[in-house]
CSV table of C-alpha atoms and ligand atoms in Angstrom, one decimal:
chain,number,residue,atom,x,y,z
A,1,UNK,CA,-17.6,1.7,-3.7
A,2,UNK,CA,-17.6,3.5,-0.4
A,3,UNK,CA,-20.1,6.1,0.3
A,4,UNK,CA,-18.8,9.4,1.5
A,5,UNK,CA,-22.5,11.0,1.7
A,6,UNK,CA,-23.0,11.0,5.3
A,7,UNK,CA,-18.9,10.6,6.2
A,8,UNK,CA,-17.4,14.3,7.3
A,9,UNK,CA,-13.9,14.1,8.7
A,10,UNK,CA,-14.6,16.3,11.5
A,11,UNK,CA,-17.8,14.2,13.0
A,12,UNK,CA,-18.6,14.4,16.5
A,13,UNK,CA,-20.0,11.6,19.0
A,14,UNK,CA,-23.3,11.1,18.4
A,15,UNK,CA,-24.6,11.1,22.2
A,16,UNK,CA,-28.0,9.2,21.2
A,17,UNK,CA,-26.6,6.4,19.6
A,18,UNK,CA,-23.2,5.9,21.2
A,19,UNK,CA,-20.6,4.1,19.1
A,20,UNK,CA,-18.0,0.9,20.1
A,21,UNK,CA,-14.8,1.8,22.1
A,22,UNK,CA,-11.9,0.9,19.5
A,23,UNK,CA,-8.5,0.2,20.3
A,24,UNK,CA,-5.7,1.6,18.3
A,25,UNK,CA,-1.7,0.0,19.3
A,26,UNK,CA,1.1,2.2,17.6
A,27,UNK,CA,0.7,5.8,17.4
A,28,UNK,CA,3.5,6.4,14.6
A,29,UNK,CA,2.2,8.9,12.3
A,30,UNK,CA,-0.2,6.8,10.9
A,31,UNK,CA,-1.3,5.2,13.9
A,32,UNK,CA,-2.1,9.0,15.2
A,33,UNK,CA,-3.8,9.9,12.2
A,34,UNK,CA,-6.1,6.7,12.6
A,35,UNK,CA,-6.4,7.1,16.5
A,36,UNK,CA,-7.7,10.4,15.9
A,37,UNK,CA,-10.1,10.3,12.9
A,38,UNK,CA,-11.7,7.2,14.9
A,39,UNK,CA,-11.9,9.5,18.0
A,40,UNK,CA,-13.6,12.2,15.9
A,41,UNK,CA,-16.1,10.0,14.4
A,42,UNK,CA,-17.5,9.1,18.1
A,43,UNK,CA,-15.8,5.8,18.8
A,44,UNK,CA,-14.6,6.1,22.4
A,45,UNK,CA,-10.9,5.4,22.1
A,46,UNK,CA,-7.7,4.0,23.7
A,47,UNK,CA,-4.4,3.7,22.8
A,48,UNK,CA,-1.0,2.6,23.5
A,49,UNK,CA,2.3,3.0,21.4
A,50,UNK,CA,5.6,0.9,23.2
A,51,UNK,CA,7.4,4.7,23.7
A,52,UNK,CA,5.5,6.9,25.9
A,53,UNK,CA,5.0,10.8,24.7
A,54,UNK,CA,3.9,10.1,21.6
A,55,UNK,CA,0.4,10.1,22.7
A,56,UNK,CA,0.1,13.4,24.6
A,57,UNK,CA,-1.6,15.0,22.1
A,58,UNK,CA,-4.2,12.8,21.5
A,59,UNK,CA,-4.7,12.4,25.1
A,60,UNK,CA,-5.2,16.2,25.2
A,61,UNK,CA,-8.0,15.6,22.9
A,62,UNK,CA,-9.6,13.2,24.8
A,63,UNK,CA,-8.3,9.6,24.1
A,64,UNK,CA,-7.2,7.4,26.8
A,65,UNK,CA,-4.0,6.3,26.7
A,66,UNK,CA,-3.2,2.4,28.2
A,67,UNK,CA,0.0,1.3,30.4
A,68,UNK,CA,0.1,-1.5,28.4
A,69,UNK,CA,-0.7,-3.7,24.8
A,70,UNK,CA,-2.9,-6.0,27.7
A,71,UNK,CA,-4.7,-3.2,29.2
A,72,UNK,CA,-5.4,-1.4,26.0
A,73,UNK,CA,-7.0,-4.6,24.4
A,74,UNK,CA,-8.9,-5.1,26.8
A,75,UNK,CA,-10.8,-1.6,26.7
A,76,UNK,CA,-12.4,-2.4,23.3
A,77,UNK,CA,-13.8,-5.0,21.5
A,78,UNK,CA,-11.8,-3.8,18.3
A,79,UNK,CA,-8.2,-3.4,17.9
A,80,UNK,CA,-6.5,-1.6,15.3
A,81,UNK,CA,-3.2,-2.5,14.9
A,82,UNK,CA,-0.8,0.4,13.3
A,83,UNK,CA,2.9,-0.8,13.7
A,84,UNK,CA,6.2,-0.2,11.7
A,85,UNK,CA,6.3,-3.7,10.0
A,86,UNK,CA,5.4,-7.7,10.6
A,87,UNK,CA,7.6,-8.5,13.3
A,88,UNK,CA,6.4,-5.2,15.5
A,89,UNK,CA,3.0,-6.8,15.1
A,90,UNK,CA,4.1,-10.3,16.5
A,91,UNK,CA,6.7,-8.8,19.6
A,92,UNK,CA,2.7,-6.8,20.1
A,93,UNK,CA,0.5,-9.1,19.7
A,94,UNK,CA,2.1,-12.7,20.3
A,95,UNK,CA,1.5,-12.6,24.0
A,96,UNK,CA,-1.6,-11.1,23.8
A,97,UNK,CA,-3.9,-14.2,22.8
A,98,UNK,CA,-5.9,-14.8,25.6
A,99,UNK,CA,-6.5,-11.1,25.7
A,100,UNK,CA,-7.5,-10.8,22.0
A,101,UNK,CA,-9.8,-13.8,22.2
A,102,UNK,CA,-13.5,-13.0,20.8
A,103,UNK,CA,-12.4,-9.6,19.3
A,104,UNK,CA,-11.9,-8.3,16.1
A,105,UNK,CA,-8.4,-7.5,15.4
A,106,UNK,CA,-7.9,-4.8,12.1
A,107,UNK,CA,-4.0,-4.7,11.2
A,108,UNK,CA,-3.2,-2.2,8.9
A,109,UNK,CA,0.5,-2.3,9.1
A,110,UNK,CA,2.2,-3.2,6.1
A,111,UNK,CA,3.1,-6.5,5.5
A,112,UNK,CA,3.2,-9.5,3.1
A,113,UNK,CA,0.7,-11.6,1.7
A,114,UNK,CA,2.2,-14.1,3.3
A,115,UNK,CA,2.5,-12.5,6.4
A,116,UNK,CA,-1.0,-11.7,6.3
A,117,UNK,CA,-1.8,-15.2,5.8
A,118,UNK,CA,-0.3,-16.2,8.8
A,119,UNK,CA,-1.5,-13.6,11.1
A,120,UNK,CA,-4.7,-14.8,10.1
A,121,UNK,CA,-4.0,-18.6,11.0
A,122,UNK,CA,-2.2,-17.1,13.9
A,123,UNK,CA,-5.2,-15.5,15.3
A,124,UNK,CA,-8.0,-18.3,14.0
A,125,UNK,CA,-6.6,-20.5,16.3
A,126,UNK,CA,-6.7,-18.2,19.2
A,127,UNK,CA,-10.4,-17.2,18.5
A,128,UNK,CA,-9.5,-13.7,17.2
A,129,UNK,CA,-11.9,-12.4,14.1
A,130,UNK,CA,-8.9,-10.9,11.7
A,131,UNK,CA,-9.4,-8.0,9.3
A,132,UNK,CA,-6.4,-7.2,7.1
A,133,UNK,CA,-6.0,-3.4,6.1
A,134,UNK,CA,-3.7,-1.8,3.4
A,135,UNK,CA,-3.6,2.1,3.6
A,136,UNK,CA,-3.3,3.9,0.3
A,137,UNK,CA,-2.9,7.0,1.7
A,138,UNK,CA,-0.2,9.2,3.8
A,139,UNK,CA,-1.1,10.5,7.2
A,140,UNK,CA,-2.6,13.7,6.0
A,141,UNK,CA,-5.0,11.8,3.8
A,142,UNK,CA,-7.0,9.8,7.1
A,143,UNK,CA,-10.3,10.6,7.3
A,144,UNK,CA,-10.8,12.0,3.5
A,145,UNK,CA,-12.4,10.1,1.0
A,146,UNK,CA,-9.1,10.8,-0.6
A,147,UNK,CA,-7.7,7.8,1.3
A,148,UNK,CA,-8.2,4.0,0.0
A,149,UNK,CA,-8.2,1.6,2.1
A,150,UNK,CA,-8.2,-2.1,1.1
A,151,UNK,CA,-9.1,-4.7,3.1
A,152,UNK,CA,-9.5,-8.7,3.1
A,153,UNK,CA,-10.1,-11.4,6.0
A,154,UNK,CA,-13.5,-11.5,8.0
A,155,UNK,CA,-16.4,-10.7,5.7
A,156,UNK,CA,-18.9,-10.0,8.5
A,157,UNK,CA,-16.2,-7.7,9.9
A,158,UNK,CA,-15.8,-5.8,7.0
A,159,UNK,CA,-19.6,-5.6,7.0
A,160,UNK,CA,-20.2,-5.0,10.1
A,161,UNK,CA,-17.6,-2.1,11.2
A,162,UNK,CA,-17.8,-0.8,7.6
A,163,UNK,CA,-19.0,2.5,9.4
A,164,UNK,CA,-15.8,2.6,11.5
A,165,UNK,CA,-13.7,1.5,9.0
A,166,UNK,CA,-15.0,4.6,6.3
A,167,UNK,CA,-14.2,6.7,9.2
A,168,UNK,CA,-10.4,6.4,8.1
A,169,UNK,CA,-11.1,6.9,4.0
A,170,UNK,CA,-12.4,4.4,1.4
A,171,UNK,CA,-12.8,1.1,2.5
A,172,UNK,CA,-13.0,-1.9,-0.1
A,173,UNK,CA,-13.1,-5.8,0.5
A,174,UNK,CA,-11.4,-7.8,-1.4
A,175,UNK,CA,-12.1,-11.1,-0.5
A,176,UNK,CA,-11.8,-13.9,2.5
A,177,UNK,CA,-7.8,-14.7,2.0
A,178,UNK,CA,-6.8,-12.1,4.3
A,179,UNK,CA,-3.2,-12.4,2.2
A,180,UNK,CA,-5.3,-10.4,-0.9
A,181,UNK,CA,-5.3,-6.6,0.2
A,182,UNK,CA,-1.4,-6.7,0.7
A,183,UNK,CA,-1.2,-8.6,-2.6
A,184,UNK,CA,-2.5,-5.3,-3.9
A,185,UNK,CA,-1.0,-3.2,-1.5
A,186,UNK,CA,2.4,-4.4,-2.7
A,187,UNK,CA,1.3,-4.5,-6.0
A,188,UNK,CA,0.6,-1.0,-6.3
A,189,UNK,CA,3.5,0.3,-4.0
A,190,UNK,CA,5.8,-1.4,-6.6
A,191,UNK,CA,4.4,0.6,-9.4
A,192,UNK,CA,4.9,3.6,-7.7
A,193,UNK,CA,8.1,3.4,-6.6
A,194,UNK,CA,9.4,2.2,-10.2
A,195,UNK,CA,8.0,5.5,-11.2
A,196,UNK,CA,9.3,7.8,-8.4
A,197,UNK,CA,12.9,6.0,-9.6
A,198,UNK,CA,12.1,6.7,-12.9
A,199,UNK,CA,11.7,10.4,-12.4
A,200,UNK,CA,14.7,10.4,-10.5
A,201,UNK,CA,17.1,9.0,-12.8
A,202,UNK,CA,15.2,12.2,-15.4
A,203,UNK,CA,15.9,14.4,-13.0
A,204,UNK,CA,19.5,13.6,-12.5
A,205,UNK,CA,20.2,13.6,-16.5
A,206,UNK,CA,18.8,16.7,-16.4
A,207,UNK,CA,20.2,17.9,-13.3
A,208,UNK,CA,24.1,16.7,-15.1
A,209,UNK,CA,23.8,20.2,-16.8
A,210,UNK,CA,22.1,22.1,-14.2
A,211,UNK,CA,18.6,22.0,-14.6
A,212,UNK,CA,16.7,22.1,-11.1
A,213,UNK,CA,14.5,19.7,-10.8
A,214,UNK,CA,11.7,21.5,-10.0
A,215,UNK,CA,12.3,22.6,-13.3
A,216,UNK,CA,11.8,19.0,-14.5
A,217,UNK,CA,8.7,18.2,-12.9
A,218,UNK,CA,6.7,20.8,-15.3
A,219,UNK,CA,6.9,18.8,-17.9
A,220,UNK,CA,7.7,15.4,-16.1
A,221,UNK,CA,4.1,15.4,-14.4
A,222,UNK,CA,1.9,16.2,-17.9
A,223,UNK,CA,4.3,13.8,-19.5
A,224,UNK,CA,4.2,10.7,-17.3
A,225,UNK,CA,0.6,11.5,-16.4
A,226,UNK,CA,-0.5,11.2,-20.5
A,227,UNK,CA,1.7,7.9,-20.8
A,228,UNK,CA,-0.4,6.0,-17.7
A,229,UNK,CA,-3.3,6.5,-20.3
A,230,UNK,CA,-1.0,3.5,-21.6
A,231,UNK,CA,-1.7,1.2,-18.8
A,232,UNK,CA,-5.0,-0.8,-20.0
A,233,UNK,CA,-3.3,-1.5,-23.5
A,234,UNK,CA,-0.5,-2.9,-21.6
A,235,UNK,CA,-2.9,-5.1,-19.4
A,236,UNK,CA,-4.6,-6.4,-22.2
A,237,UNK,CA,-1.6,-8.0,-23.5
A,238,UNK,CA,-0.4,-9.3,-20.2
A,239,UNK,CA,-3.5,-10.9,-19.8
A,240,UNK,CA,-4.0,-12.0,-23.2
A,241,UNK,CA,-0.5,-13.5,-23.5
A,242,UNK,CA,-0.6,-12.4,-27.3
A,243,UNK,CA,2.2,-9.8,-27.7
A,244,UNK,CA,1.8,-9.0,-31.7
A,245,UNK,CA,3.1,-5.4,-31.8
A,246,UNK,CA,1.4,-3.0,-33.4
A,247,UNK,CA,3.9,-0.7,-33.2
A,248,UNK,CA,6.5,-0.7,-29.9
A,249,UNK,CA,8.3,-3.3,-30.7
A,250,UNK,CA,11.0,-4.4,-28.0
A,251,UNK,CA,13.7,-4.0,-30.7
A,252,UNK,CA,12.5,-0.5,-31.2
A,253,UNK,CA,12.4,0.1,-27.3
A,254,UNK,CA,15.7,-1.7,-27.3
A,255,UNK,CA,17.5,1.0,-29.0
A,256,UNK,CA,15.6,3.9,-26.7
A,257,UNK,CA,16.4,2.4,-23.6
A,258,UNK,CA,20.2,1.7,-24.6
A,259,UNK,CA,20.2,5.3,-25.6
A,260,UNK,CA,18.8,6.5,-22.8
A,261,UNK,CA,21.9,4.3,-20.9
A,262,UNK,CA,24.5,5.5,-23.2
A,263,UNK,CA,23.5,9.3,-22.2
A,264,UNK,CA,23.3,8.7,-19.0
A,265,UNK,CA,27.1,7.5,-19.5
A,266,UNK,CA,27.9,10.3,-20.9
A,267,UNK,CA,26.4,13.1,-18.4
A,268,UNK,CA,28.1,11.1,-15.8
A,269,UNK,CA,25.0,9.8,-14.1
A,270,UNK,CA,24.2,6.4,-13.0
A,271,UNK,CA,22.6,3.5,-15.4
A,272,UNK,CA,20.9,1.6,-12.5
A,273,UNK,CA,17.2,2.6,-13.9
A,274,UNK,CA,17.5,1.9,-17.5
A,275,UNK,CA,19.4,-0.7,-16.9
A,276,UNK,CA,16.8,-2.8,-15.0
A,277,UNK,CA,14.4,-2.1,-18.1
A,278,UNK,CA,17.3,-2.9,-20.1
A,279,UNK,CA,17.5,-6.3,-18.4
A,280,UNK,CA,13.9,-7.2,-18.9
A,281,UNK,CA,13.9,-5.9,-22.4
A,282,UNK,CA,17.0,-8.3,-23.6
A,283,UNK,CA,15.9,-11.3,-21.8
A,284,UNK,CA,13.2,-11.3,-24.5
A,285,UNK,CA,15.0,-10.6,-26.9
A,286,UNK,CA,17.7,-12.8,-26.3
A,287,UNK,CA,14.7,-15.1,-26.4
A,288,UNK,CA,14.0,-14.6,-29.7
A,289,UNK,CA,11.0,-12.0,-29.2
A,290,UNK,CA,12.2,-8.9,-30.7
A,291,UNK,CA,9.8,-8.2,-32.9
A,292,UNK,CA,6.8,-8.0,-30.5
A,293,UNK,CA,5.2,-5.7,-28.2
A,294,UNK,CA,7.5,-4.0,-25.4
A,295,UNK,CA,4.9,-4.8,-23.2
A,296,UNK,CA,6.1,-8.8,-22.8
A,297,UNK,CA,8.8,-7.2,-20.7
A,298,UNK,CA,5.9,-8.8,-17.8
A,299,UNK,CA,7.2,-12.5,-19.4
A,300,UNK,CA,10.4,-11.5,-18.0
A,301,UNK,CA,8.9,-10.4,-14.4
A,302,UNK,CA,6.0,-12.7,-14.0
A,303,UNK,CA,8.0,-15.6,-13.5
A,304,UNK,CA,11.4,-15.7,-11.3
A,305,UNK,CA,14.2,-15.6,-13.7
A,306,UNK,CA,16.5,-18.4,-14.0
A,307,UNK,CA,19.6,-17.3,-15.9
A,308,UNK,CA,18.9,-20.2,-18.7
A,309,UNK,CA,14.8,-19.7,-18.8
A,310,UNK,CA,13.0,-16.9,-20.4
A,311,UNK,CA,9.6,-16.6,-22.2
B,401,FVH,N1,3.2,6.9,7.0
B,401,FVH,C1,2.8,6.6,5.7
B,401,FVH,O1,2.7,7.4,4.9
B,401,FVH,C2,2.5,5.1,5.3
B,401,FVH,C3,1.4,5.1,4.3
B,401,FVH,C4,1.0,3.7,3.9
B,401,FVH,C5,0.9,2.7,5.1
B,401,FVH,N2,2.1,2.9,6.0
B,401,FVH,C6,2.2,1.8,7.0
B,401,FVH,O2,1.6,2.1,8.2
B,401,FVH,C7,2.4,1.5,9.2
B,401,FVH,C8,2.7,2.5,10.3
B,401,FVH,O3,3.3,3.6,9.7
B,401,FVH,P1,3.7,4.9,10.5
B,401,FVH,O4,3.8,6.0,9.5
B,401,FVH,O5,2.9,5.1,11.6
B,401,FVH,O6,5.2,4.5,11.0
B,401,FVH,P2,6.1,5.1,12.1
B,401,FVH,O7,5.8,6.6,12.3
B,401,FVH,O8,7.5,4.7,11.8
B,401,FVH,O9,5.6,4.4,13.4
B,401,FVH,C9,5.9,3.0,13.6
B,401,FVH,C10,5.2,2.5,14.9
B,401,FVH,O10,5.5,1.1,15.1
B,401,FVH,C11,6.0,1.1,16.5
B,401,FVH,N3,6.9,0.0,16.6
B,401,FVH,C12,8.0,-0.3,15.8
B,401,FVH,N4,8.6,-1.4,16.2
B,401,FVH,C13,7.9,-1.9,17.3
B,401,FVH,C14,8.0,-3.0,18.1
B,401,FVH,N5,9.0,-3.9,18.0
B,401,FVH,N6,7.1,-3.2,19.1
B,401,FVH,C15,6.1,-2.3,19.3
B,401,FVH,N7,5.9,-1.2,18.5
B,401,FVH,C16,6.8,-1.0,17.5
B,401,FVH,C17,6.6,2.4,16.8
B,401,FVH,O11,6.6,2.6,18.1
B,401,FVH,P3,7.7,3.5,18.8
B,401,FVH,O12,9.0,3.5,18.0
B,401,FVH,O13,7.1,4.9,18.8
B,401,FVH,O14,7.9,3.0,20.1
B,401,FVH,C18,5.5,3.3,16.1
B,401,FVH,O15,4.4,3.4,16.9
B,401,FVH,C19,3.6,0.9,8.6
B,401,FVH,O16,3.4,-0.5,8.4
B,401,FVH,C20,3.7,1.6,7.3
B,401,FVH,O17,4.3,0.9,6.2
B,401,FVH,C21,2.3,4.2,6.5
């Protein structure tokens, strides 16, 4: 686990022992955030974004700012790459080869395993060190050992700019396949956003008879926050594969979650959340599976569906 001991988010260059310039390319809000928590931790720093203004204020605190991608590459031997998505990275970074050569590129935009994967061939055969980042954190959040990063790629990189890289929040390595940390990246987003949809479609049931949401949230948060307690029974059955129910059966959730439809019916609200649950639920049972544990709804994710396949 990281150690926050000596990390304070408002460090100052250490004139003694002066620190490696870093390039940082995309100054979005996270790419500002990053930009200037590196700053403040002493790395002498340069950025560029591709629309000018959006670095005046860091320039006001001291960063340089670069004409170009080229330029700003070439003032570090450490890149951080913080762009919208995949293909920002490659319009960035796919002329930039020869310029990139023998440094250490970080991206911590947000993309696929798979992409990962390839930027990493990508820049192995142009003689780039790669470091994949995934940042479980908002904006606000840089530079706090609230933030979690997750990274995967170049060992000895992680090792040694670990110091740089804690400058941002939490860093962890989790492994050479520099696809892994988006793996979990993705992995986790997807929870989340199942459960922000889930509170949504609570919100509007309760919302169909004019509750305010912020009504909603005093007991949704105690509620949802005592039911994640849930999790590691749940992942002991997916990883087991042995489903015997207890108690929870997926006929007993069954009828729930078609209740839960058939109210939402009749306030006038849409089914689109329980009926995804729905889906997975019947798939199973339609397999034959009824009597055992709603947690093998993960049988009916794990694997791509096929309409005729289930189990
Ligand atoms: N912001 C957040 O809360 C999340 C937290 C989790 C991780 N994400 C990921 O971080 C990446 C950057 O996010 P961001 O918040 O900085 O995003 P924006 O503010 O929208 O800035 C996007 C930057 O990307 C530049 N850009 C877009 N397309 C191109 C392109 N084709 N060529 C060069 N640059 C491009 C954009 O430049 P501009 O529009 O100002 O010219 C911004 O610098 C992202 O992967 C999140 O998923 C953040």
């Amino acid at each position: 686990m990281p150690d926050h001991r000596n990390h304070h988010p408002n460090q100052h260059p250490d004139h003694h022992h002066p620190k490696p310039p870093v390039t940082v390319l995309g100054l979005g809000a996270m790419g500002r955030a990053i930009a200037d928590a590196i700053h403040r931790g002493g790395h002498p720093t340069t950025v560029w974004n591709r629309t000018p203004g959006r670095a005046d204020a860091l320039v006001a605190k001291g960063l340089d700012l670069a004409p170009s991608p080229a330029a700003a590459v070439a003032a570090a031997p450490v890149v951080v790459v913080c762009l919208l998505d995949d293909a920002s990275v490659r319009d960035t970074l796919g002329a930039l080869g020869d310029e990139l050569a023998g440094r250490l590129v970080v991206n911590v935009t947000t993309v696929t395993p798979k992409q990962a994967r390839e930027t990493a061939a990508w820049a192995a055969e142009q003689g780039i060190e790669y470091l994949d980042g995934a940042i479980m954190a908002v904006p606000e959040m840089i530079g706090l050992p609230v933030a979690s990063i997750l990274y995967s790629g170049s060992e000895s990189a992680f090792t040694t700019h670990r110091g740089l890289l804690e400058l941002l929040g939490g860093a962890r390595f989790f492994g050479t396949d520099a696809g892994r940390a988006a793996l979990f990246d993705l992995a986790l987003l997807g929870s989340m956003y199942a459960m922000f949809a889930g509170f949504a479609h609570g919100a509007a049931m309760v919302a169909s008879e004019g509750v305010p949401a912020g009504e909603f949230v005093d007991l949704a948060v105690p509620w949802l926050s005592a039911m994640t307690t849930g999790l590691p029974g749940h992942a002991a059955y997916f990883d087991s594969g042995d489903y015997t129910a207890e108690t929870q059966s997926l006929d007993f959730n069954k009828t729930a979650v078609d209740t839960i439809a058939e109210a939402s019916r009749d306030q006038g609200i849409g089914t689109d959340v329980p009926a995804a649950v729905q889906t997975l639920i019947d798939r199973q049972v339609a397999a034959g599976h009824g009597k055992e544990s709603f947690a093998r709804i993960f049988e009916s994710i794990r694997r791509r569906p096929a309409a005729d396949r289930v189990g």
